[in-house]
mmCIF file with all atom_site columns, C-alpha atoms and ligand atoms in Angstrom:
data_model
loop_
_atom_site.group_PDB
_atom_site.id
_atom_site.type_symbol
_atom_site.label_atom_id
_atom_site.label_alt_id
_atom_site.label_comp_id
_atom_site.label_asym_id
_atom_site.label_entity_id
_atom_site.label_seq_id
_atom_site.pdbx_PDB_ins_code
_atom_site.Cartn_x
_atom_site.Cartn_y
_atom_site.Cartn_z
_atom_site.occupancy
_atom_site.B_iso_or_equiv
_atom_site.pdbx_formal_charge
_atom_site.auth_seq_id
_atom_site.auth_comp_id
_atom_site.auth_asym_id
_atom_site.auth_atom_id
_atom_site.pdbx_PDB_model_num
ATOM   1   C CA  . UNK A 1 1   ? 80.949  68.883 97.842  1.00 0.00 ? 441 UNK A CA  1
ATOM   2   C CA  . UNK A 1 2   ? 81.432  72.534 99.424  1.00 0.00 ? 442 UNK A CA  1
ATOM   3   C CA  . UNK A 1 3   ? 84.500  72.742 101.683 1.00 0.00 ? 443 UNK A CA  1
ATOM   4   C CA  . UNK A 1 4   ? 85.577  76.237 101.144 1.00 0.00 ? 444 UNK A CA  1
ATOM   5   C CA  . UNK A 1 5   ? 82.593  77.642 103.442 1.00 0.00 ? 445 UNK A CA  1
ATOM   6   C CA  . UNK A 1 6   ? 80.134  75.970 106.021 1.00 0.00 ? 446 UNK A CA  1
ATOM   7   C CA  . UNK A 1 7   ? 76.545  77.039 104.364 1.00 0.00 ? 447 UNK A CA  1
ATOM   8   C CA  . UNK A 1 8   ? 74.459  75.253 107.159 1.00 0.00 ? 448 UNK A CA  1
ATOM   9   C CA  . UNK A 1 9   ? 73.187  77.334 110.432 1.00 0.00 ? 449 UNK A CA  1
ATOM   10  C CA  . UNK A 1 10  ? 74.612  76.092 113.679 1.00 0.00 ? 450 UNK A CA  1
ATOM   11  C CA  . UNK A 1 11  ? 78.464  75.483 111.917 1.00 0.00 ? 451 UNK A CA  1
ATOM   12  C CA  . UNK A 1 12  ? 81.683  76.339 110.892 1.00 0.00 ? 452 UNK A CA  1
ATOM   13  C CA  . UNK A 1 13  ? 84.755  75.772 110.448 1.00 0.00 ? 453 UNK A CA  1
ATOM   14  C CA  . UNK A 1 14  ? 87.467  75.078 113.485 1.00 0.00 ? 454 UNK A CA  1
ATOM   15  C CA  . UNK A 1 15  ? 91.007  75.668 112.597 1.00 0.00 ? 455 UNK A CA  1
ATOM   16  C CA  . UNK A 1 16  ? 93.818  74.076 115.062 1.00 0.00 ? 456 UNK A CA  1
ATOM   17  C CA  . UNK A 1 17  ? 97.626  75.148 114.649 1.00 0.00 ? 457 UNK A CA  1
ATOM   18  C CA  . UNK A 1 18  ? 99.528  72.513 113.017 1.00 0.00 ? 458 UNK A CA  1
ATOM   19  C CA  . UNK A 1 19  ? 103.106 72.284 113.841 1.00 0.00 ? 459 UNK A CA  1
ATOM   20  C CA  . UNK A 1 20  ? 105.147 70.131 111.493 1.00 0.00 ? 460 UNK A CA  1
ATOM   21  C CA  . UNK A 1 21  ? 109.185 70.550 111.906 1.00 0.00 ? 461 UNK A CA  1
ATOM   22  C CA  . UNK A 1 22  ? 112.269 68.309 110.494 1.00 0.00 ? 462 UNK A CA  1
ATOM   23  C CA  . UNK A 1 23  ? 110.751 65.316 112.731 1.00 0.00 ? 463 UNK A CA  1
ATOM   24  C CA  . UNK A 1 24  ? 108.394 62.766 111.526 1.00 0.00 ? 464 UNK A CA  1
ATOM   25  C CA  . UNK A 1 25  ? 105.302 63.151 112.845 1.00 0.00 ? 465 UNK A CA  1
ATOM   26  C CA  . UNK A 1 26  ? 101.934 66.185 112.772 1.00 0.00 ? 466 UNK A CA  1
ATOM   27  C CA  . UNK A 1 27  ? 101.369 68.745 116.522 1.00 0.00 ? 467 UNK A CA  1
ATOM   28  C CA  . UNK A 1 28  ? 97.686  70.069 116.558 1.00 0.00 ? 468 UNK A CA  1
ATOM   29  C CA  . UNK A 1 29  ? 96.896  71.683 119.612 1.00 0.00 ? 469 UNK A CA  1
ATOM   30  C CA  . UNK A 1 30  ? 93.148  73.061 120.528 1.00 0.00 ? 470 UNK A CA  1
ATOM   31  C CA  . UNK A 1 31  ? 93.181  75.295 123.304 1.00 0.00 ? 471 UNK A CA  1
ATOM   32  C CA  . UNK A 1 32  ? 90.118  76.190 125.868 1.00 0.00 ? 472 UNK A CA  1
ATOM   33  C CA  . UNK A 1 33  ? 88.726  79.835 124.741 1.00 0.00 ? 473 UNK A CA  1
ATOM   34  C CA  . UNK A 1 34  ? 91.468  80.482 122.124 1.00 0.00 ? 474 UNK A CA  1
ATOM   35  C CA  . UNK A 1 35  ? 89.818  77.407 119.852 1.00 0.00 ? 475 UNK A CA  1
ATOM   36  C CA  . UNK A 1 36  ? 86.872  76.160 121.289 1.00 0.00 ? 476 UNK A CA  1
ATOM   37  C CA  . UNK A 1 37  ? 84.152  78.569 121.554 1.00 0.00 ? 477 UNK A CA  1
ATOM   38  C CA  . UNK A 1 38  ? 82.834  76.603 124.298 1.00 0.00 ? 478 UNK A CA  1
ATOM   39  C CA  . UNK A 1 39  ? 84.247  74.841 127.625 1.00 0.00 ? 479 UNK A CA  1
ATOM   40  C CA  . UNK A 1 40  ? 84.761  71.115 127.014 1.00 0.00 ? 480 UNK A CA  1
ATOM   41  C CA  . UNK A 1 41  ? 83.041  68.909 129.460 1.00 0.00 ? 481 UNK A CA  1
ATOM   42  C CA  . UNK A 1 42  ? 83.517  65.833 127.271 1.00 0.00 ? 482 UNK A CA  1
ATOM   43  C CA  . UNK A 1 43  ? 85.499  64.660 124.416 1.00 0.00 ? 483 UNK A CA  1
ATOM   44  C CA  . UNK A 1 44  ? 85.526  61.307 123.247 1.00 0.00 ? 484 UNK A CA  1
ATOM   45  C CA  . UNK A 1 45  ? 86.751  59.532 119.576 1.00 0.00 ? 485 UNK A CA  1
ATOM   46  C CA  . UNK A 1 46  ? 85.866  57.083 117.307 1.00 0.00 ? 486 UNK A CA  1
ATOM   47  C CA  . UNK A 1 47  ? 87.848  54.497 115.648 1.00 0.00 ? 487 UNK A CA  1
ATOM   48  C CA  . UNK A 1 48  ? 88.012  50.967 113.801 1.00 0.00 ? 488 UNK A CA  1
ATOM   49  C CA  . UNK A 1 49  ? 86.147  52.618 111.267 1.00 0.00 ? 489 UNK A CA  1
ATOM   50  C CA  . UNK A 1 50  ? 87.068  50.589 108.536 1.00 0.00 ? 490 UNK A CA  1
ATOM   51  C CA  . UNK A 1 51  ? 83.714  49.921 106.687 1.00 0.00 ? 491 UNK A CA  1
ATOM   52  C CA  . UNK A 1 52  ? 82.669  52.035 103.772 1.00 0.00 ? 492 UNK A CA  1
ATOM   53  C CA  . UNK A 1 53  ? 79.212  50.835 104.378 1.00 0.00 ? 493 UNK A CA  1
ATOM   54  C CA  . UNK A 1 54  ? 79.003  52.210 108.306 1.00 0.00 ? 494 UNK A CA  1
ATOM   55  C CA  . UNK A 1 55  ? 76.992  54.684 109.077 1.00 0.00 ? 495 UNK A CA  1
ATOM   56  C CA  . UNK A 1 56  ? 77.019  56.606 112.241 1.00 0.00 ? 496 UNK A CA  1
ATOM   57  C CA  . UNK A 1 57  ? 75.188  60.053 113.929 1.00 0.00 ? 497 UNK A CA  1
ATOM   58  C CA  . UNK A 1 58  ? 72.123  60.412 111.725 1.00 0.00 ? 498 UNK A CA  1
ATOM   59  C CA  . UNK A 1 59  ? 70.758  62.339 114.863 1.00 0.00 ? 499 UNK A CA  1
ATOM   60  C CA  . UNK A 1 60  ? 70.510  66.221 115.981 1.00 0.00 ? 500 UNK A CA  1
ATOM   61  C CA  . UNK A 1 61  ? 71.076  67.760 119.488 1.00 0.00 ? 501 UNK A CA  1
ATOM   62  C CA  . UNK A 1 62  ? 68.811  70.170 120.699 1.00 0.00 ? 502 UNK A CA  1
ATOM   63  C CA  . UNK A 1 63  ? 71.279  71.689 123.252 1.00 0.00 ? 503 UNK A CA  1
ATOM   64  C CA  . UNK A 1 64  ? 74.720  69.848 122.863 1.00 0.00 ? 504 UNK A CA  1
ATOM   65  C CA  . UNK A 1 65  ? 77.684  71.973 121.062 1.00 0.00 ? 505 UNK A CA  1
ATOM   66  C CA  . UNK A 1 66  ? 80.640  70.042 119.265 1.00 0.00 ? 506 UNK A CA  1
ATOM   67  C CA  . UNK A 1 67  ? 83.320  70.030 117.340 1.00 0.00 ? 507 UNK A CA  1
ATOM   68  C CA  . UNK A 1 68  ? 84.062  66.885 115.560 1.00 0.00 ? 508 UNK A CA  1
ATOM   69  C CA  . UNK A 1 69  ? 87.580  66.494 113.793 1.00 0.00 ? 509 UNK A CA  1
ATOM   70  C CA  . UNK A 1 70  ? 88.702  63.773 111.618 1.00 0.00 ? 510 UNK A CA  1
ATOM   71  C CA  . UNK A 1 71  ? 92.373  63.028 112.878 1.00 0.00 ? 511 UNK A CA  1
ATOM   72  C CA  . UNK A 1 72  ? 93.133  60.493 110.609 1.00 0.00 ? 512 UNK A CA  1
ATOM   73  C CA  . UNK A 1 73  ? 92.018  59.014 107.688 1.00 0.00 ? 513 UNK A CA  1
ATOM   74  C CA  . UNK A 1 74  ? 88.879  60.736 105.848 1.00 0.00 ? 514 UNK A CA  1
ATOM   75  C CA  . UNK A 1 75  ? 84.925  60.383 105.782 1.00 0.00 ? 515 UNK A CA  1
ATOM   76  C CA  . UNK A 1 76  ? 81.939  62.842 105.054 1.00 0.00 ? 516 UNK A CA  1
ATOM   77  C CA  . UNK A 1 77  ? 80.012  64.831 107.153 1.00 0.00 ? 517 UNK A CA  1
ATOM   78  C CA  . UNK A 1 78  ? 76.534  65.709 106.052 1.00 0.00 ? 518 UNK A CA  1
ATOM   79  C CA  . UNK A 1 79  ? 74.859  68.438 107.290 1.00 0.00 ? 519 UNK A CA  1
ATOM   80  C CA  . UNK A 1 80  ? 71.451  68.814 107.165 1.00 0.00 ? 520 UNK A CA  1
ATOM   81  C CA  . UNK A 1 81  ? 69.771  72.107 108.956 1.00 0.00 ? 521 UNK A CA  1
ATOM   82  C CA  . UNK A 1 82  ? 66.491  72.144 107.834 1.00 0.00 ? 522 UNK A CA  1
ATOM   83  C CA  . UNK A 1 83  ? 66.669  73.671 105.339 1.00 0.00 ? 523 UNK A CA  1
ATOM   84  C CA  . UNK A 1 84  ? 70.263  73.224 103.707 1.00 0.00 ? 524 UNK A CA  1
ATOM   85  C CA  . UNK A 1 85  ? 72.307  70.248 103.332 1.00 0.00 ? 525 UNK A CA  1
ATOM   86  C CA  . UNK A 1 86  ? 75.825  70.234 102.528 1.00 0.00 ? 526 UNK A CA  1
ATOM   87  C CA  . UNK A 1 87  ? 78.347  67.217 102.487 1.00 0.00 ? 527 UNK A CA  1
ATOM   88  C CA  . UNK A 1 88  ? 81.557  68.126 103.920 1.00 0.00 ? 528 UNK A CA  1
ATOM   89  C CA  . UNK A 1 89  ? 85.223  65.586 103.114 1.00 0.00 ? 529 UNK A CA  1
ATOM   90  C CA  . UNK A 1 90  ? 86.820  65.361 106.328 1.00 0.00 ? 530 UNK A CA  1
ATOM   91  C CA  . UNK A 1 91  ? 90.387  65.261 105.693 1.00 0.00 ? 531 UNK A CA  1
ATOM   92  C CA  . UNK A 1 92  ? 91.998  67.709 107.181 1.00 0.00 ? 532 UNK A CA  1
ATOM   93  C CA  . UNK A 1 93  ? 94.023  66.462 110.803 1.00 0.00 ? 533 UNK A CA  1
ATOM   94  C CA  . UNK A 1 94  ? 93.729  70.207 112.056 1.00 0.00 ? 534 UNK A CA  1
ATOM   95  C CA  . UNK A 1 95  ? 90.242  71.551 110.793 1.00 0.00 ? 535 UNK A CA  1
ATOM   96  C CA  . UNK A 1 96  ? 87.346  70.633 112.822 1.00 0.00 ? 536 UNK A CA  1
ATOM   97  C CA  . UNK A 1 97  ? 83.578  71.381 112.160 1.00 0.00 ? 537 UNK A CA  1
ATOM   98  C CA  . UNK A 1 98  ? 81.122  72.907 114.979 1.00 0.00 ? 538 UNK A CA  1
ATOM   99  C CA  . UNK A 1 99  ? 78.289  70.787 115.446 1.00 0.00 ? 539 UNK A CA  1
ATOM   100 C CA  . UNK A 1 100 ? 75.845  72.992 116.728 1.00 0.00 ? 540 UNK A CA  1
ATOM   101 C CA  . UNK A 1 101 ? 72.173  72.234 118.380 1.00 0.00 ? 541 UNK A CA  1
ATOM   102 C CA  . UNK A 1 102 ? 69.271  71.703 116.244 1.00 0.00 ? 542 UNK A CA  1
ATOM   103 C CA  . UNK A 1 103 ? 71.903  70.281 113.364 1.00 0.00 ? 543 UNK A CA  1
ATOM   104 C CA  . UNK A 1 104 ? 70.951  66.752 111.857 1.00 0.00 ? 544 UNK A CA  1
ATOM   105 C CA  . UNK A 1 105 ? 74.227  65.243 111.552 1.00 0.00 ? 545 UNK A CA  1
ATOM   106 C CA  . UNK A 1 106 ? 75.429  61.682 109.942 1.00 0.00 ? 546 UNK A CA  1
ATOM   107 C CA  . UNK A 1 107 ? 79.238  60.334 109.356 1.00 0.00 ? 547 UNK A CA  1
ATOM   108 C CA  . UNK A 1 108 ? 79.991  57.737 106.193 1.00 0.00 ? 548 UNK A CA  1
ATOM   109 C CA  . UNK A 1 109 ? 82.025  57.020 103.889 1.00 0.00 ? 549 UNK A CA  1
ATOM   110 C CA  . UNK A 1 110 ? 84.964  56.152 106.139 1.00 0.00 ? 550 UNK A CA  1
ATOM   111 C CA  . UNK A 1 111 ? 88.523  55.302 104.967 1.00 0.00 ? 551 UNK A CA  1
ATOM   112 C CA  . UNK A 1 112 ? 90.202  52.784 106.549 1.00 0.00 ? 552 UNK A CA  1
ATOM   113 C CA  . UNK A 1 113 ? 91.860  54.079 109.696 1.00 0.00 ? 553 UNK A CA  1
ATOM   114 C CA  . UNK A 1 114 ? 89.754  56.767 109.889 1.00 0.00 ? 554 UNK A CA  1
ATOM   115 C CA  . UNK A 1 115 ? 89.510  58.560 113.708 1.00 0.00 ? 555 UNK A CA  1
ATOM   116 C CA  . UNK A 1 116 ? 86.968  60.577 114.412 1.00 0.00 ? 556 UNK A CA  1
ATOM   117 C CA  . UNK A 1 117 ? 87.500  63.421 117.550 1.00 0.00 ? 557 UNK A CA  1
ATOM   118 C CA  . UNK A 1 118 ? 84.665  65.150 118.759 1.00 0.00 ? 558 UNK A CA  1
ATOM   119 C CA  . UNK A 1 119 ? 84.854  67.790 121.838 1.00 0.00 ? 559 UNK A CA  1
ATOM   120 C CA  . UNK A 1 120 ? 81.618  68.598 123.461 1.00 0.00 ? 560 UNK A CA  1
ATOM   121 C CA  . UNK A 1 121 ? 80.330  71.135 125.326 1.00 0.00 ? 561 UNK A CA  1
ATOM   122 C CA  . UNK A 1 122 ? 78.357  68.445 128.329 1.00 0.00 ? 562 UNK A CA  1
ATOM   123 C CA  . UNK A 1 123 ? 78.054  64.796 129.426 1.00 0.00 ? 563 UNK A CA  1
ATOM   124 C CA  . UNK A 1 124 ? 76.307  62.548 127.679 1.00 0.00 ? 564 UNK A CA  1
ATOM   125 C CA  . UNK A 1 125 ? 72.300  62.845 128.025 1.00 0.00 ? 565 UNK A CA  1
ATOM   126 C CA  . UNK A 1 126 ? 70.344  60.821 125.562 1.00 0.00 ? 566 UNK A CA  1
ATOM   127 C CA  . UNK A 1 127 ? 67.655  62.778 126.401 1.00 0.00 ? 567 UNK A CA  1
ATOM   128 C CA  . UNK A 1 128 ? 69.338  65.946 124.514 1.00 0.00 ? 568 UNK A CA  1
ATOM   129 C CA  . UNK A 1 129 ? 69.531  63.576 121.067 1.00 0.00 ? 569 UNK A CA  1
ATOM   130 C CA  . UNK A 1 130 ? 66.701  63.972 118.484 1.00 0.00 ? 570 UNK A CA  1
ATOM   131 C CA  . UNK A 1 131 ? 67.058  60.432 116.320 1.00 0.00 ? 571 UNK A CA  1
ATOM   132 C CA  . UNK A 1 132 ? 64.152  60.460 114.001 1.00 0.00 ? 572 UNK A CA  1
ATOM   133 C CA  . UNK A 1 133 ? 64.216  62.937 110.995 1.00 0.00 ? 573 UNK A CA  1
ATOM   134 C CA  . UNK A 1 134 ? 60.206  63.748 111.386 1.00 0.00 ? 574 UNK A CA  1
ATOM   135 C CA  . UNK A 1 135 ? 60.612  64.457 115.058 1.00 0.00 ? 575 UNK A CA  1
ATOM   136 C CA  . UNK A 1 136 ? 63.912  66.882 113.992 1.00 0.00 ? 576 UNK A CA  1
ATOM   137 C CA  . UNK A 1 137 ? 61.640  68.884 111.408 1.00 0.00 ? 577 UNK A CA  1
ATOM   138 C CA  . UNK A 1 138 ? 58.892  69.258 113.596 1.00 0.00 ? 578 UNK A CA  1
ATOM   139 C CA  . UNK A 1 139 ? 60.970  70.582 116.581 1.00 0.00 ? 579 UNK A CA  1
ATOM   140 C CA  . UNK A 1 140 ? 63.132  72.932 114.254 1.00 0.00 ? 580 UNK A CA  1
ATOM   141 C CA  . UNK A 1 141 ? 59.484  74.453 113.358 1.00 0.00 ? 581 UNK A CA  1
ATOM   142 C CA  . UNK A 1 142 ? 58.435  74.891 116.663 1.00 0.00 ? 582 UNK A CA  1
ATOM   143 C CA  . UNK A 1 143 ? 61.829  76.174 117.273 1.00 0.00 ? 583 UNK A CA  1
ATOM   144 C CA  . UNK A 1 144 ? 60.896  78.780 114.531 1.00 0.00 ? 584 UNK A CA  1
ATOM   145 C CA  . UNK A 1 145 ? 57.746  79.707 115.772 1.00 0.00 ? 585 UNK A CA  1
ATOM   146 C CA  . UNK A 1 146 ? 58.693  80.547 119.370 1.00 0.00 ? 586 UNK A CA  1
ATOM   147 C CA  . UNK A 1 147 ? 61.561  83.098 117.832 1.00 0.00 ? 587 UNK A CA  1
ATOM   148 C CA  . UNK A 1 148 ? 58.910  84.595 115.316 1.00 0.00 ? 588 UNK A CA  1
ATOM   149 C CA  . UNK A 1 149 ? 56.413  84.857 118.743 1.00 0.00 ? 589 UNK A CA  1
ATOM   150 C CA  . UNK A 1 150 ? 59.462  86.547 120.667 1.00 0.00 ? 590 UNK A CA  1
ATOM   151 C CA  . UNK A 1 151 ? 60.533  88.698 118.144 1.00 0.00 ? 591 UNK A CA  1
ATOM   152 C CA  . UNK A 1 152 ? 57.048  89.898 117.512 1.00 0.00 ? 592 UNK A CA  1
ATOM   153 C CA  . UNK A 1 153 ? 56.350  91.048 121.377 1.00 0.00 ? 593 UNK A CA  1
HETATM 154 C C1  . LIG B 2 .   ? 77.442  62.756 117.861 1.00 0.00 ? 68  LIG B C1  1
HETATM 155 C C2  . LIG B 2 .   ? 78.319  62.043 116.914 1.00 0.00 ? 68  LIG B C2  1
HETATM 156 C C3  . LIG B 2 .   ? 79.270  62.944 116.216 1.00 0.00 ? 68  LIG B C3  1
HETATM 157 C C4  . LIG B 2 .   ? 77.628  57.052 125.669 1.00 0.00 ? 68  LIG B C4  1
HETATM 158 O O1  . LIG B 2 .   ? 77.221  56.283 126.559 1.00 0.00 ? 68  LIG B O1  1
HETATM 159 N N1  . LIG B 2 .   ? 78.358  58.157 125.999 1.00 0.00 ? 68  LIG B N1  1
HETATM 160 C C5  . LIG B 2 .   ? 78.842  59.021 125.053 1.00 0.00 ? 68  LIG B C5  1
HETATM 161 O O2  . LIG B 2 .   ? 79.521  60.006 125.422 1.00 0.00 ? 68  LIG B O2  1
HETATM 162 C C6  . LIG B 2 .   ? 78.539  58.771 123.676 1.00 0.00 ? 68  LIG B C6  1
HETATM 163 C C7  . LIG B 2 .   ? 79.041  59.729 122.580 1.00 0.00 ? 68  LIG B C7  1
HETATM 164 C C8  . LIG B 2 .   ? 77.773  57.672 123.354 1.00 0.00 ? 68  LIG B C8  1
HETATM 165 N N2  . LIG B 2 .   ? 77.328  56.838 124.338 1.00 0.00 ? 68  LIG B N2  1
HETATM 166 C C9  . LIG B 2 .   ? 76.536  55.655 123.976 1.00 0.00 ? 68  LIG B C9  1
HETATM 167 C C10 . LIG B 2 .   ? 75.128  55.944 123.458 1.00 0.00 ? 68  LIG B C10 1
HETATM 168 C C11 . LIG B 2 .   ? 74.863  54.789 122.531 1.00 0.00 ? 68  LIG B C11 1
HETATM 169 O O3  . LIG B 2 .   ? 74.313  53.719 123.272 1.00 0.00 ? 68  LIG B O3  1
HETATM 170 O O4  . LIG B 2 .   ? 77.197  54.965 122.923 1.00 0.00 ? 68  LIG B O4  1
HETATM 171 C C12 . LIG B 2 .   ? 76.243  54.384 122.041 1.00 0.00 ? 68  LIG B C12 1
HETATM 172 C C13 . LIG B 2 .   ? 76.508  54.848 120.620 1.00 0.00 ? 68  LIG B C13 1
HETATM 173 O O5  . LIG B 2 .   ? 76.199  56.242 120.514 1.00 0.00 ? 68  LIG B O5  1
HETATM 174 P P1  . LIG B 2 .   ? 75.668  56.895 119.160 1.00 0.00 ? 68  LIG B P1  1
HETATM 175 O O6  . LIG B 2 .   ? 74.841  55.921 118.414 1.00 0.00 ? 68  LIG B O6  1
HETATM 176 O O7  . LIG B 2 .   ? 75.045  58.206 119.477 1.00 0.00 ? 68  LIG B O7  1
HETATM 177 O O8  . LIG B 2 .   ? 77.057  57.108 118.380 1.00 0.00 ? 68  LIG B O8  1
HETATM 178 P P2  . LIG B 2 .   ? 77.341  57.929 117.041 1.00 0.00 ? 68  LIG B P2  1
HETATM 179 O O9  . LIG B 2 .   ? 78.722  57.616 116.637 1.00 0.00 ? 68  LIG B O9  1
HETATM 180 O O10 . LIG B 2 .   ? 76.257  57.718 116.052 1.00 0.00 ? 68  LIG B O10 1
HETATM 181 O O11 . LIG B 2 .   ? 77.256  59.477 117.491 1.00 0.00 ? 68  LIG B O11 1
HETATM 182 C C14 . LIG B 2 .   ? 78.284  60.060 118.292 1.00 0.00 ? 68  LIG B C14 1
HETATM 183 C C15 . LIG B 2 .   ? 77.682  60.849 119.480 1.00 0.00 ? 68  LIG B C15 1
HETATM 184 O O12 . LIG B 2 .   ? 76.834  60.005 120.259 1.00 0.00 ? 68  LIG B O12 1
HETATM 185 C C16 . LIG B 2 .   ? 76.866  62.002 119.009 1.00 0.00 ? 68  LIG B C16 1
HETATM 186 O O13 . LIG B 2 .   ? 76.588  62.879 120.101 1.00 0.00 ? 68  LIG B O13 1
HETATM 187 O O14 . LIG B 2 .   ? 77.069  63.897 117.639 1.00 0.00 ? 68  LIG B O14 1
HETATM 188 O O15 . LIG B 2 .   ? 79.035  60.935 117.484 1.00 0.00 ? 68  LIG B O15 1
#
């Protein structure tokens, strides 16, 4: 399982400032433009994950921007872009993971008390969600083809 670098297209790594002083307790702060290379129209979370068996995502956007952090607890992240896949252990309070469009993405493997936080870049539009894995490799091809057609006028 890679963690070290984000070998997918459409991803990367997110890294929040973590503030921990003589206190109990963890600060991460995300800030518009200085962390989130987008501006956030939505953010929502995830929680009562508590079932190793659960499976969630398993879906690509073909406009929609994220960044999806794992606050507490830990799961994987597959990534799937195509072409590569890479599994990625969620873990880490202050290190997100951009979701970019055209990115088949699922979540498992969820500890207990696992919370998921995901910023996005719009509203929710179901019409912007690719579900079936056919339907994502055939638009990622025509994707292809209309850059190759661009590129070549
Ligand atoms: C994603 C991953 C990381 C809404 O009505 N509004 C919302 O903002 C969201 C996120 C969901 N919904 C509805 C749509 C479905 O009827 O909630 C239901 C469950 O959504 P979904 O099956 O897409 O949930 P996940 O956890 O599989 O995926 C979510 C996001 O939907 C998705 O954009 O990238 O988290």
């Amino acid at each position: 399982m890679s963690e070290s670098r984000i070998l997918v297209r459409h991803s990367g790594f997110v890294n929040l400032k973590r503030i921990v002083d003589a206190r109990d307790g963890v600060l991460c702060i995300m800030e518009k433009d200085r962390d989130i290379p987008f501006e956030i129209k939505r953010v929502y979370y995830i929680t009562n994950l508590d079932c190793m068996a659960s499976l969630r995502g398993k879906h690509a956007h073909k406009k929609l921007q994220q960044i999806i952090f794992c606050i507490s607890g830990s799961f994987i992240l597959s990534l799937d872009d195509g072409v590569t896949k890479q599994d990625i252990y969620m873990h880490h309070d202050n290190q997100g993971v951009i979701l970019g469009p055209e990115l088949w993405h699922t979540m498992h493997d969820f500890s207990n008390g696992c919370v998921i936080l995901v910023a996005a870049s719009d509203y929710y539009d179901e019409s912007d969600y690719i579900r079936d894995y056919d339907q994502f490799l055939a638009y990622i091809r025509q994707k292809q083809q209309e850059v190759r057609h661009d590129t070549s006028m």
